[in-house]
Amino acid sequence: MALKITVIGTGYLGATHAAAMAELGFDVLGLDVVPEKIDMLSAGRVPMYEPGLEELLHKHVVGIEGSSGRLRFTMDWAELAEFGDVHFICVNTPQKHGEYACDMSYVDSAVESLAKHLAKPALVVGKSTVPVGSAERLAGRIAELAPARDEVELAWNPEFLREGFAVQDTLHPDRIVIGVHSERAERILREVYATPVGEGSPFVVTDFPTAELVKTAANSFLATKISFINAMAEVCEAAGGDVQKLAEALGHDERIGKKFLRAGIGFGGGCLPKDIRAFMARAGELGADQALTFLREVDSINMRRRGHMVELAREAVGGDGSFLGKRVAVLGATFKPDSDDVRDSPALNVAGQIHLQGGQVTVYDPKGMENAKRLFPTLGYAESAVDAVRGADVVLHLTEWREFRDLDPAVLGAAASRKLILDGRNALDPQLWRAAGWTYRAMGRPRA
Ligand code: UDX
């Protein structure tokens, strides 16, 4: 009989995973503890912006006309435990308040709530990003609590999806990593992932700690790559070099590769910043802190970028070095394009710093306005890029949405008070902007 799947936690990861499992042909039951999320998802609506996800939900949520009916949602743990053969834990693991370590309370409580109801054979699969050693500890907890005892097992299966590409990354993963204790667990997960594996996704089988570490190591590597090129941007600025050309030339070396070498105001979001900090904290607990001290530098190079952008803006508005009375237009609020996520967003951080120093900041973002307003209600917001730029002394391009690359510099030039743009993402075409009479400046590149 086909496996029945449950997904616990319906954020970016869980909602996408649940819809993807239904797309792969499984019957799926999703659970969340927030009633509003369950209501929205049950109506086929997504509580965040993620391209393609709403369409996928519509295709599968029960009760929607023409849907497969394979996907539904609940808040009832007993129903979930009774339904599922495989239970995916997809709750979030934020940074703890006031420290670097990761807050495991959502994972712990999900595992405990589920385990108590597990009265029949089941495989519990952790997908959340956790400190190494958590899987072993949680396996012990499940063994203590589950009525079905040895017939319940844990596996670890980290998730590598990128926001903005979540559906594609889930349906066609570039690798599937599982940490297992038994052949039975491996066999079940091979059945779950038979379609992507059949299409060529590599399937890596390992132990618990290695599976947990793959995720944090991958995010640390990506963060290091971004901070490396941003450090090179600092050197380029001092030496008069061009970091874009440097990155292009470096990228031709296949060992280095050209991805994740875009210099700018650095990384943010719900993953990279907190993951590298939690990794350092965990290494400290394990007595291996020396191995990861370089991540401290990666973090501080990254945070420095935000301050540097503020200083470039201060210089641009001229005068006495004060933002008082100056109008600053900010294009972009999300931490990356094609997402409405503003968690630890460098763009919003820069906008906030300038605002707190007396600047009159007006922000526009294609999808992140609601979340930005909730986080930073005191900033000014405009309905369009042109409206944000109206009367501005300087324009800051801080999130590389396609909509901003497609802007007509002449139209914006007519609206702005001064034609001065700072590209915090090295994503606009300098020639285009300069040809329209703008002064274009970017981080790590020579001034024309
Ligand atoms: C990341 C990982 O890529 C993903 O595998 C993991 O599962 C979760 O964390 P995500 O947070 O969606 O995914 O964003 P990502 O595309 O990695 O970008 C992170 C940040 O780095 C963004 O703020 C982005 O603007 C910035 N970035 C990315 C750069 O500054 N330069 C680059 O060259 C690339």
XYZ file of C-alpha atoms and ligand atoms in Angstrom:
482
model
C 0.000 0.000 0.000
C 1.188 3.521 -0.768
C 2.814 5.327 2.143
C 0.793 8.017 3.893
C 2.712 11.142 4.743
C 2.314 13.891 7.320
C 4.091 17.229 7.524
C 4.384 19.055 10.844
C 4.873 22.824 10.562
C 3.576 24.672 7.494
C 6.023 27.545 6.989
C 8.179 27.953 3.844
C 9.618 24.482 4.292
C 6.570 22.535 5.484
C 3.915 24.023 3.194
C 6.157 23.416 0.185
C 7.114 19.912 1.299
C 3.456 18.956 1.890
C 2.374 20.199 -1.538
C 5.372 18.521 -3.200
C 4.618 15.176 -1.530
C 1.029 15.381 -2.850
C 2.438 16.201 -6.290
C 4.575 13.046 -6.071
C 1.351 11.056 -5.614
C 1.146 10.553 -1.831
C -1.815 11.232 0.451
C -0.643 13.998 2.769
C -1.880 15.499 6.036
C -0.273 18.750 7.210
C -0.392 20.072 10.780
C 0.249 23.479 12.275
C -0.504 24.948 15.693
C -1.612 28.304 14.209
C -5.337 28.109 13.280
C -5.128 30.993 10.743
C -2.485 29.108 8.758
C -4.602 25.966 8.671
C -7.637 27.958 7.485
C -5.654 29.641 4.713
C -3.935 26.482 3.502
C -7.215 24.523 3.582
C -8.642 27.171 1.254
C -5.643 26.720 -1.054
C -4.000 29.993 -0.062
C -0.355 30.422 0.982
C 0.511 32.511 4.069
C 3.633 33.867 2.292
C 4.810 34.697 -1.224
C 6.525 31.758 -2.880
C 6.340 31.423 -6.685
C 4.373 28.368 -7.855
C 3.301 27.237 -4.382
C -0.276 28.467 -4.507
C -0.795 26.730 -7.871
C 0.534 23.472 -6.414
C -1.789 23.743 -3.401
C -4.758 24.359 -5.670
C -3.846 21.254 -7.598
C -4.014 19.039 -4.503
C -5.929 20.504 -1.531
C -9.086 18.540 -0.840
C -12.358 20.339 -1.604
C -10.916 22.630 -4.285
C -12.598 22.112 -7.637
C -10.579 19.892 -9.932
C -7.963 19.059 -7.274
C -6.497 15.608 -6.655
C -7.803 15.821 -3.059
C -4.567 14.264 -1.808
C -3.655 17.100 0.576
C -5.437 18.302 3.699
C -4.600 20.041 6.960
C -5.411 19.569 10.632
C -4.508 20.754 14.127
C -5.206 17.368 15.720
C -2.124 15.364 16.784
C -4.064 12.132 17.358
C -5.530 12.276 13.852
C -2.058 12.973 12.427
C -0.441 10.034 14.232
C -3.250 7.684 13.223
C -3.009 8.772 9.561
C 0.704 8.720 8.816
C 3.370 6.124 8.031
C 6.034 8.813 7.600
C 5.991 12.047 9.644
C 8.167 14.954 8.469
C 9.141 17.532 11.117
C 9.384 20.916 9.348
C 9.062 23.448 12.197
C 11.464 26.376 12.436
C 14.566 26.699 14.596
C 15.149 30.442 15.110
C 18.087 32.052 16.875
C 17.572 32.212 20.651
C 16.973 35.672 22.066
C 20.173 37.134 23.414
C 22.477 34.322 22.292
C 23.880 32.614 19.203
C 22.448 29.170 19.876
C 19.451 27.783 18.064
C 16.045 27.646 19.760
C 14.981 23.995 19.673
C 11.717 24.482 21.538
C 9.478 24.103 18.449
C 11.228 20.919 17.322
C 11.202 19.477 20.836
C 7.542 20.185 21.361
C 6.573 18.857 17.888
C 8.442 15.600 18.527
C 6.918 15.200 21.994
C 3.356 15.989 20.881
C 3.667 13.502 18.020
C 5.517 10.712 19.843
C 2.881 10.391 22.566
C 0.316 9.425 19.925
C 2.430 6.994 17.905
C 0.660 3.699 18.542
C 1.511 2.054 15.199
C 4.710 1.582 13.146
C 6.041 4.913 11.851
C 9.113 6.699 10.614
C 9.634 10.209 12.018
C 11.845 12.279 9.695
C 13.482 15.512 10.872
C 13.952 18.171 8.201
C 14.460 21.262 10.386
C 17.984 22.704 10.625
C 19.260 21.622 14.062
C 22.501 21.607 16.056
C 24.482 18.419 15.473
C 23.560 15.822 18.108
C 19.857 16.732 18.193
C 18.739 13.701 16.151
C 20.350 11.260 18.582
C 18.711 13.041 21.515
C 15.296 13.154 19.813
C 15.512 9.446 18.903
C 15.900 8.778 22.643
C 12.868 10.925 23.437
C 10.740 9.115 20.851
C 11.811 5.722 22.248
C 10.697 6.861 25.717
C 7.358 8.325 24.668
C 5.961 6.346 21.707
C 3.436 3.651 22.705
C 4.545 1.588 19.653
C 8.124 1.565 21.047
C 10.610 -0.215 18.661
C 8.227 0.106 15.765
C 8.812 3.843 15.675
C 12.091 5.130 14.339
C 13.754 8.466 13.571
C 15.692 9.542 10.461
C 17.269 12.891 9.573
C 16.757 14.411 6.125
C 17.978 18.026 5.885
C 16.322 20.404 3.459
C 18.272 22.660 1.116
C 15.485 24.641 -0.539
C 16.029 28.274 -1.425
C 13.246 30.772 -0.899
C 11.934 31.920 -4.269
C 12.774 28.479 -5.740
C 11.221 26.364 -2.991
C 8.861 24.366 -5.235
C 11.503 23.602 -7.843
C 14.144 22.745 -5.204
C 11.724 20.399 -3.411
C 10.488 18.573 -6.503
C 13.914 18.420 -8.176
C 16.493 18.505 -5.361
C 20.171 18.689 -6.305
C 20.784 16.032 -3.654
C 18.831 14.078 -1.052
C 20.703 13.391 2.179
C 19.419 10.978 4.795
C 20.846 10.041 8.186
C 19.479 6.646 9.260
C 19.950 3.962 11.886
C 18.435 1.086 9.911
C 17.936 -0.377 6.443
C 14.199 -0.168 7.019
C 14.373 3.635 7.400
C 16.507 3.873 4.247
C 14.054 1.688 2.308
C 11.079 3.856 3.341
C 12.851 7.085 2.363
C 13.921 5.577 -0.977
C 10.228 4.914 -1.597
C 9.269 8.486 -0.640
C 11.901 9.969 -2.959
C 11.665 7.380 -5.775
C 10.561 10.001 -8.347
C 13.391 12.567 -7.892
C 15.960 9.779 -7.472
C 14.633 8.207 -10.705
C 15.163 11.591 -12.387
C 18.786 11.641 -11.272
C 18.905 13.380 -7.840
C 21.883 11.886 -5.959
C 20.853 10.006 -2.794
C 23.418 10.153 0.012
C 22.959 7.790 2.964
C 24.835 8.536 6.167
C 24.676 8.601 9.975
C 22.759 11.154 12.099
C 25.574 13.642 12.873
C 26.815 13.783 9.275
C 23.290 14.378 7.938
C 22.771 17.220 10.418
C 26.183 18.691 9.598
C 25.677 18.669 5.807
C 23.097 21.406 6.153
C 25.028 23.713 8.461
C 28.261 23.093 6.537
C 26.566 23.953 3.225
C 25.124 27.201 4.578
C 28.471 28.099 6.194
C 30.229 27.552 2.877
C 27.736 29.753 1.016
C 28.001 32.488 3.655
C 31.800 32.297 3.471
C 31.735 32.629 -0.311
C 29.579 35.771 -0.113
C 31.717 37.310 2.630
C 34.870 36.436 0.677
C 33.745 38.442 -2.334
C 32.550 41.247 -0.057
C 35.994 41.341 1.577
C 37.450 41.570 -1.941
C 35.041 44.472 -2.579
C 36.552 46.299 0.396
C 40.050 45.731 -1.018
C 38.915 46.788 -4.498
C 37.542 50.035 -3.083
C 40.858 50.726 -1.370
C 42.930 49.787 -4.428
C 40.711 51.198 -7.176
C 39.790 47.767 -8.577
C 36.452 46.467 -9.854
C 34.968 43.607 -7.808
C 32.486 42.673 -10.541
C 35.283 42.030 -13.038
C 37.266 40.270 -10.344
C 34.317 37.935 -9.578
C 33.765 37.286 -13.272
C 37.419 36.341 -13.759
C 37.520 34.193 -10.597
C 34.335 32.395 -11.636
C 35.929 31.020 -14.802
C 38.008 28.763 -12.586
C 35.705 25.749 -12.309
C 37.042 24.967 -8.850
C 35.717 28.331 -7.669
C 32.603 28.710 -9.854
C 30.726 31.924 -10.498
C 27.699 31.489 -8.235
C 27.433 33.287 -4.876
C 30.151 35.750 -5.832
C 27.909 38.787 -6.091
C 29.304 41.540 -3.922
C 26.898 43.951 -2.260
C 25.228 44.598 1.075
C 25.572 40.939 2.011
C 23.447 38.023 3.071
C 20.387 37.977 5.300
C 17.208 35.955 5.657
C 15.936 33.327 8.019
C 18.770 30.863 7.376
C 22.360 31.898 6.651
C 22.898 34.413 9.509
C 21.313 32.306 12.260
C 22.725 29.032 10.927
C 26.348 30.158 11.056
C 25.834 31.546 14.564
C 24.141 28.377 15.817
C 26.960 26.346 14.237
C 29.590 28.367 16.136
C 27.639 27.977 19.377
C 27.320 24.228 18.902
C 30.996 23.795 18.004
C 31.794 25.621 21.263
C 29.671 23.184 23.228
C 31.476 20.285 21.550
C 34.914 21.748 22.333
C 35.609 22.381 18.624
C 35.095 26.164 18.671
C 38.539 26.869 17.173
C 37.499 25.086 13.992
C 34.805 27.675 13.332
C 36.301 30.952 14.527
C 36.559 31.980 10.855
C 32.742 32.143 10.796
C 32.922 35.034 13.246
C 34.870 36.939 10.606
C 32.396 35.861 7.902
C 29.592 37.268 10.070
C 31.369 40.532 10.813
C 32.385 41.157 7.172
C 28.711 40.631 6.333
C 27.363 42.974 9.012
C 29.953 45.623 8.048
C 28.398 45.820 4.575
C 25.214 47.312 5.981
C 27.112 50.024 7.832
C 29.218 50.710 4.747
C 26.080 51.263 2.653
C 24.796 53.747 5.220
C 28.125 55.614 5.015
C 28.011 55.691 1.194
C 24.496 57.132 1.423
C 25.624 59.713 3.998
C 28.445 60.789 1.718
C 26.028 60.921 -1.225
C 23.572 63.285 0.465
C 26.541 65.545 1.165
C 26.429 68.609 3.345
C 27.429 68.239 6.959
C 27.334 64.416 6.949
C 23.875 64.364 8.437
C 20.746 62.732 7.055
C 18.523 65.376 8.640
C 16.047 66.751 6.127
C 17.352 64.473 3.354
C 15.028 62.275 1.331
C 16.261 58.766 0.722
C 14.470 56.343 -1.633
C 15.003 52.658 -0.893
C 14.239 50.113 -3.615
C 13.800 46.731 -1.969
C 12.881 45.534 1.524
C 13.125 41.737 1.305
C 16.384 39.875 1.962
C 16.372 38.593 -1.614
C 14.160 38.891 -4.699
C 11.135 36.618 -5.398
C 10.283 36.387 -1.719
C 8.253 38.446 0.745
C 10.606 37.530 3.591
C 12.136 40.464 5.479
C 13.763 38.455 8.277
C 17.233 39.904 8.940
C 16.994 41.745 5.634
C 20.077 43.868 4.850
C 17.853 46.219 2.797
C 15.466 46.941 5.656
C 18.360 47.188 8.093
C 20.000 49.931 5.973
C 16.650 51.727 5.537
C 16.067 51.551 9.304
C 19.533 52.856 10.205
C 19.156 55.891 7.924
C 15.660 56.566 9.252
C 16.892 56.365 12.850
C 19.559 58.933 11.979
C 16.948 61.434 10.822
C 16.675 60.670 7.100
C 13.242 60.714 5.438
C 13.213 57.208 4.047
C 10.631 55.931 1.563
C 10.671 52.220 0.781
C 9.154 50.294 -2.099
C 9.269 46.526 -2.576
C 7.260 44.416 -5.053
C 6.176 41.774 -2.494
C 7.626 42.635 0.905
C 5.620 45.745 1.824
C 3.245 44.161 4.334
C 5.957 42.323 6.228
C 8.225 45.380 6.137
C 5.468 47.643 7.503
C 4.834 45.180 10.317
C 8.529 45.093 11.278
C 9.292 48.786 10.650
C 6.019 50.753 10.827
C 7.788 54.092 11.193
C 9.434 54.037 7.755
C 7.733 55.741 4.808
C 6.274 53.417 2.172
C 5.309 54.087 -1.457
C 3.105 52.186 -3.886
C 5.663 52.047 -6.694
C 9.348 52.584 -7.421
C 8.646 55.924 -9.096
C 6.597 57.102 -6.114
C 9.392 56.117 -3.720
C 11.921 58.042 -5.800
C 9.815 61.212 -6.091
C 11.804 64.125 -4.650
C 14.656 61.865 -3.449
C 18.167 63.208 -2.854
C 19.570 59.726 -3.321
C 18.205 56.343 -4.476
C 19.439 53.106 -2.872
C 18.983 49.858 -4.788
C 19.062 47.214 -2.056
C 17.225 44.075 -3.283
C 17.817 42.864 -6.820
C 14.241 42.400 -8.053
C 13.852 42.054 -11.822
C 11.330 44.911 -11.663
C 14.176 47.250 -10.611
C 16.504 46.085 -13.402
C 13.686 46.816 -15.867
C 13.108 50.371 -14.584
C 13.562 53.202 -17.057
C 16.266 55.519 -15.620
C 14.807 58.446 -17.596
C 11.388 58.087 -15.929
C 12.985 57.817 -12.488
C 15.285 60.730 -13.308
C 12.271 62.955 -13.936
C 10.865 62.070 -10.499
C 14.032 62.308 -8.378
C 15.344 65.532 -6.919
C 18.947 64.484 -7.665
C 19.990 61.762 -10.114
C 22.199 59.791 -7.770
C 21.857 56.030 -7.369
C 23.807 53.644 -5.120
C 23.570 50.031 -6.229
C 23.885 47.859 -3.131
C 23.528 44.658 -5.142
C 25.754 45.285 -8.178
C 22.786 44.295 -10.291
C 21.901 47.362 -12.360
C 23.539 48.269 -15.677
C 25.834 51.255 -14.954
C 26.010 52.316 -18.600
C 22.245 52.555 -18.877
C 21.950 54.743 -15.794
C 24.912 56.931 -16.622
C 23.613 57.424 -20.180
C 20.373 58.793 -18.649
C 22.350 61.379 -16.676
C 22.564 59.535 -13.357
C 25.576 59.330 -11.097
C 25.823 55.562 -10.536
C 27.885 54.147 -7.680
C 28.262 50.566 -6.550
C 30.139 48.797 -3.785
C 33.635 47.676 -4.714
C 33.686 49.381 -8.084
C 35.441 52.467 -9.382
C 33.539 55.730 -9.564
C 33.072 56.962 -13.111
C 19.777 29.548 1.889
C 20.489 28.386 1.168
O 20.872 28.798 -0.157
C 19.562 27.194 1.092
O 20.225 26.081 0.474
C 19.154 26.829 2.503
O 18.254 25.737 2.474
C 18.504 28.017 3.213
O 19.381 29.130 3.184
P 17.920 31.343 1.180
O 17.963 31.827 2.597
O 16.611 31.153 0.510
O 18.660 29.914 1.094
O 18.756 32.393 0.336
P 20.029 32.407 -0.630
O 19.591 32.335 -2.045
O 21.063 31.437 -0.198
O 20.547 33.897 -0.362
C 20.950 34.286 0.952
C 21.377 35.729 0.988
O 22.625 35.899 0.347
C 20.424 36.738 0.336
O 20.300 37.848 1.199
C 21.131 37.096 -0.951
O 20.781 38.391 -1.396
C 22.597 37.008 -0.523
N 23.530 36.760 -1.637
C 23.427 35.614 -2.370
C 24.546 37.676 -1.895
O 24.668 38.709 -1.222
N 25.430 37.415 -2.909
C 25.362 36.285 -3.660
O 26.202 36.127 -4.555
C 24.326 35.367 -3.393
